[in-house]
Amino acid sequence: MREAFRCGIPSAMLHNTGGVTQTFVTLYRECVTQKKIMKAYENPNMDDLAKLDIVSSELWTRHVGPSTVEMMRRLEERAPEKIRSAYAVVDVLQDNLESIVEKVTACFASGGVGFPELSLGTAEQDIVLLAWHACMVFDIAARQFRLIGDILYYLSLCLAVVSGLLSISAAAYKEELKATAFANVNMLLLLLPMTSAFLAAVMGKRRHVQKWAVLHSSSRQIVSHIYIFRTRVLEYDEQSSRSHPEEEGKETAGSGGSGGGVRVDKPSAREVFVERFREVYGFALSNVGEDCLKDDSLLDRPLLSDQEAMAEFKAKLKDFVEDQILQDERDEGKERRETWSLFSCRRCRRRLSMSRRSGG
């Protein structure tokens, strides 16, 4: 059990069994789940040691001491999220079958083996929040570019239609227009195509629709990488990369015949995520331009050390996910259902018409 905790191996501990797991379950509860209570003591190691359930008289009980309590406390301080998600406490007397299955499933689906590197702190959460901030900035800027592009496009289209109608009317009713202000019509026929061409030149120069496409796709790519990284699947699954030791041995073998090759450590999931985020962010900036994302109306980057700013940013992030990310999924699902219902109605009508014909 000590080795499982030291190595960060996901484990399910059975409580009320009278064995070694019961002792570590009580230690886990005192040092992890009830951490606020132990802060009030002057000597928490001895107080926690006195609360352990050691109901056995075997030799392993002699190795349980203050060092065991100190190990648990250090692991909780080093990786609080990992130690709370990778270890599950199963009470064999009180838990039902469904809760046991949920706890064990969540325990072994929490991630790979091992703790994060030392002095990591909240770097993983911080980089995810920064990625969400970039995603929100890209999405806001993309909607602005799309709005401006649509306005210019429809305005140019209206001017083209009006100029076409005026030119046709001037050619068809030339004699009737002479008695009116025909000179004004000629002036409009000169100005409207020039204005339409100017708007088309602005659209081609500013590339609003192209910028919207780049920013929107980059925003959704960042969202995809965030969810893949948080669930530790595909390229971010560290456990799958360690499941083929024979292949790693072939890769690390030297080519000079001595077999003394140098082993190259694979980057962690956090490093891979940072690299992918940099690639997407750099691609967006290279195609759009950094000046386009420095508008004051865009979202300001929150200070990670400011708790109030982070709370406000997380509230905005929750609204953004509900309004933009999840809404897109709902709209796509609604379109699929409408298409399928329309297709089903057509099939029903065909069957009904065929049955009527056959019955007639």
PDB file of C-alpha atoms in Angstrom, residues 22 31 37 63 77 183 192 215 239 272-273 278 292 295 330 347:
ATOM      1  CA  GLN A  22      -8.736  -0.407   6.789  1.00  0.00           C
ATOM      2  CA  CYS A  31      -5.036  13.392   5.976  1.00  0.00           C
ATOM      3  CA  ILE A  37      -9.778  19.219  11.095  1.00  0.00           C
ATOM      4  CA  HIS A  63       5.861  -0.386  10.130  1.00  0.00           C
ATOM      5  CA  GLU A  77       0.163  18.752  -0.445  1.00  0.00           C
ATOM      6  CA  ALA A 183     -29.962  63.863 -64.156  1.00  0.00           C
ATOM      7  CA  LEU A 192     -23.905  53.168 -56.840  1.00  0.00           C
ATOM      8  CA  LEU A 215     -10.603  32.349 -35.550  1.00  0.00           C
ATOM      9  CA  GLN A 239      -0.541   5.306 -19.600  1.00  0.00           C
ATOM     10  CA  VAL A 272       2.193  18.125 -25.351  1.00  0.00           C
ATOM     11  CA  PHE A 273      -0.880  20.257 -24.631  1.00  0.00           C
ATOM     12  CA  ARG A 278       1.091  27.179 -29.199  1.00  0.00           C
ATOM     13  CA  CYS A 292      -6.828  42.521 -34.611  1.00  0.00           C
ATOM     14  CA  ASP A 295      -9.316  45.612 -29.165  1.00  0.00           C
ATOM     15  CA  ARG A 330     -27.798  21.344 -29.556  1.00  0.00           C
ATOM     16  CA  ARG A 347     -41.371   7.966 -46.526  1.00  0.00           C
TER      17      ARG A 347
END
